[in-house]
Amino acid sequence: MLWVKALHLIAMVCWFAGIFYLPRLFVYHAACDDQPGRERFKIMERKLYRGITTPAMIATLVFGGWLVSFNPQGYLSQGWLHAKLTLIAVLIAYHVYCGRLVKVFQDDRNSRSHVFYRWLNELPVLILVAVVILATVKPF
């Protein structure tokens, strides 16, 4: 069980690294005014999303599900896990939205400023803080 927990945490760290960095790339991409720079950002965004962030999300979900499978009745009866799973659902929606933004930038259809992406970058920070508190403190 401890190995599964370690793998879950490693995957989660990788997922959040991608989730934190991808919107930062959007900030720079939205502010970029030269074509070679925009093309470079397109490659970076695509590789980060498809090659690191999405596989890390899948691994996080697989290992998290595996952890719950060790004692499903025990875990699923605890309120903190329901709150955590709700936040994970929000994070998955955020992840999918970022994937759509990768496509928007890929097709040169971005209409938002770098300021929008700076604010967008804050949501996963709040989710991370809440998830870590829920998983460690288990307040309810």
PDB file of C-alpha atoms in Angstrom, residues 35-121:
ATOM      1  CA  GLN A  35       5.608  34.218 -35.329  1.00  0.00           C
ATOM      2  CA  PRO A  36       8.671  32.083 -34.464  1.00  0.00           C
ATOM      3  CA  GLY A  37       7.940  32.610 -30.767  1.00  0.00           C
ATOM      4  CA  ARG A  38       4.281  31.651 -31.171  1.00  0.00           C
ATOM      5  CA  GLU A  39       5.263  28.484 -33.047  1.00  0.00           C
ATOM      6  CA  ARG A  40       7.710  27.576 -30.277  1.00  0.00           C
ATOM      7  CA  PHE A  41       4.999  28.022 -27.637  1.00  0.00           C
ATOM      8  CA  LYS A  42       2.630  25.797 -29.618  1.00  0.00           C
ATOM      9  CA  ILE A  43       5.165  22.979 -29.533  1.00  0.00           C
ATOM     10  CA  MET A  44       5.923  23.461 -25.846  1.00  0.00           C
ATOM     11  CA  GLU A  45       2.229  23.551 -24.901  1.00  0.00           C
ATOM     12  CA  ARG A  46       1.376  20.459 -26.939  1.00  0.00           C
ATOM     13  CA  LYS A  47       4.298  18.423 -25.584  1.00  0.00           C
ATOM     14  CA  LEU A  48       3.643  19.470 -21.991  1.00  0.00           C
ATOM     15  CA  TYR A  49      -0.079  18.706 -22.194  1.00  0.00           C
ATOM     16  CA  ARG A  50       0.105  15.423 -24.102  1.00  0.00           C
ATOM     17  CA  GLY A  51       3.485  14.112 -23.000  1.00  0.00           C
ATOM     18  CA  ILE A  52       3.608  14.991 -19.301  1.00  0.00           C
ATOM     19  CA  THR A  53       0.461  16.499 -17.823  1.00  0.00           C
ATOM     20  CA  THR A  54      -2.147  14.107 -19.227  1.00  0.00           C
ATOM     21  CA  PRO A  55      -0.164  10.908 -18.520  1.00  0.00           C
ATOM     22  CA  ALA A  56       0.523  12.209 -14.991  1.00  0.00           C
ATOM     23  CA  MET A  57      -3.193  12.892 -14.488  1.00  0.00           C
ATOM     24  CA  ILE A  58      -4.057   9.367 -15.610  1.00  0.00           C
ATOM     25  CA  ALA A  59      -1.415   7.862 -13.323  1.00  0.00           C
ATOM     26  CA  THR A  60      -2.673   9.977 -10.398  1.00  0.00           C
ATOM     27  CA  LEU A  61      -6.222   8.752 -10.932  1.00  0.00           C
ATOM     28  CA  VAL A  62      -5.156   5.110 -11.366  1.00  0.00           C
ATOM     29  CA  PHE A  63      -2.999   5.058  -8.242  1.00  0.00           C
ATOM     30  CA  GLY A  64      -5.605   7.028  -6.267  1.00  0.00           C
ATOM     31  CA  GLY A  65      -8.292   4.549  -7.286  1.00  0.00           C
ATOM     32  CA  TRP A  66      -5.970   1.711  -6.356  1.00  0.00           C
ATOM     33  CA  LEU A  67      -5.480   3.248  -2.891  1.00  0.00           C
ATOM     34  CA  VAL A  68      -9.237   3.485  -2.367  1.00  0.00           C
ATOM     35  CA  SER A  69      -9.610  -0.136  -3.495  1.00  0.00           C
ATOM     36  CA  PHE A  70      -7.647  -1.312  -0.441  1.00  0.00           C
ATOM     37  CA  ASN A  71     -10.560  -0.272   1.804  1.00  0.00           C
ATOM     38  CA  PRO A  72     -13.419   1.138  -0.296  1.00  0.00           C
ATOM     39  CA  GLN A  73     -16.051   1.045   2.447  1.00  0.00           C
ATOM     40  CA  GLY A  74     -13.731   2.738   4.914  1.00  0.00           C
ATOM     41  CA  TYR A  75     -12.550   5.468   2.557  1.00  0.00           C
ATOM     42  CA  LEU A  76     -15.866   6.158   0.870  1.00  0.00           C
ATOM     43  CA  SER A  77     -17.577   6.653   4.227  1.00  0.00           C
ATOM     44  CA  GLN A  78     -15.318   9.595   5.088  1.00  0.00           C
ATOM     45  CA  GLY A  79     -16.430  13.121   4.245  1.00  0.00           C
ATOM     46  CA  TRP A  80     -12.941  14.446   3.554  1.00  0.00           C
ATOM     47  CA  LEU A  81     -12.555  11.983   0.674  1.00  0.00           C
ATOM     48  CA  HIS A  82     -15.841  13.113  -0.884  1.00  0.00           C
ATOM     49  CA  ALA A  83     -14.640  16.721  -0.690  1.00  0.00           C
ATOM     50  CA  LYS A  84     -11.261  15.726  -2.155  1.00  0.00           C
ATOM     51  CA  LEU A  85     -12.891  13.797  -5.001  1.00  0.00           C
ATOM     52  CA  THR A  86     -15.092  16.801  -5.767  1.00  0.00           C
ATOM     53  CA  LEU A  87     -12.006  19.002  -6.013  1.00  0.00           C
ATOM     54  CA  ILE A  88     -10.326  16.389  -8.209  1.00  0.00           C
ATOM     55  CA  ALA A  89     -13.356  16.502 -10.521  1.00  0.00           C
ATOM     56  CA  VAL A  90     -12.945  20.286 -10.733  1.00  0.00           C
ATOM     57  CA  LEU A  91      -9.231  19.817 -11.457  1.00  0.00           C
ATOM     58  CA  ILE A  92     -10.003  17.308 -14.219  1.00  0.00           C
ATOM     59  CA  ALA A  93     -12.403  19.843 -15.768  1.00  0.00           C
ATOM     60  CA  TYR A  94      -9.643  22.473 -15.511  1.00  0.00           C
ATOM     61  CA  HIS A  95      -7.224  20.043 -17.166  1.00  0.00           C
ATOM     62  CA  VAL A  96      -9.657  19.425 -20.043  1.00  0.00           C
ATOM     63  CA  TYR A  97     -10.207  23.184 -20.400  1.00  0.00           C
ATOM     64  CA  CYS A  98      -6.440  23.688 -20.633  1.00  0.00           C
ATOM     65  CA  GLY A  99      -6.396  21.051 -23.377  1.00  0.00           C
ATOM     66  CA  ARG A 100      -8.982  23.068 -25.269  1.00  0.00           C
ATOM     67  CA  LEU A 101      -6.849  26.165 -24.818  1.00  0.00           C
ATOM     68  CA  VAL A 102      -3.864  24.300 -26.270  1.00  0.00           C
ATOM     69  CA  LYS A 103      -6.036  23.702 -29.356  1.00  0.00           C
ATOM     70  CA  VAL A 104      -7.178  27.356 -29.415  1.00  0.00           C
ATOM     71  CA  PHE A 105      -3.562  28.520 -29.439  1.00  0.00           C
ATOM     72  CA  GLN A 106      -2.618  25.821 -31.957  1.00  0.00           C
ATOM     73  CA  ASP A 107      -5.267  27.180 -34.351  1.00  0.00           C
ATOM     74  CA  ASP A 108      -4.282  30.825 -33.702  1.00  0.00           C
ATOM     75  CA  ARG A 109      -7.739  31.577 -32.287  1.00  0.00           C
ATOM     76  CA  ASN A 110      -6.765  33.014 -28.907  1.00  0.00           C
ATOM     77  CA  SER A 111      -8.673  36.196 -28.118  1.00  0.00           C
ATOM     78  CA  ARG A 112      -7.761  36.568 -24.448  1.00  0.00           C
ATOM     79  CA  SER A 113      -4.990  38.651 -22.948  1.00  0.00           C
ATOM     80  CA  HIS A 114      -2.087  37.416 -20.878  1.00  0.00           C
ATOM     81  CA  VAL A 115      -3.860  38.847 -17.806  1.00  0.00           C
ATOM     82  CA  PHE A 116      -6.688  36.300 -18.175  1.00  0.00           C
ATOM     83  CA  TYR A 117      -4.167  33.462 -18.176  1.00  0.00           C
ATOM     84  CA  ARG A 118      -2.391  34.891 -15.127  1.00  0.00           C
ATOM     85  CA  TRP A 119      -5.673  34.632 -13.207  1.00  0.00           C
ATOM     86  CA  LEU A 120      -6.451  31.211 -14.665  1.00  0.00           C
ATOM     87  CA  ASN A 121      -3.133  30.016 -13.281  1.00  0.00           C
TER      88      ASN A 121
END
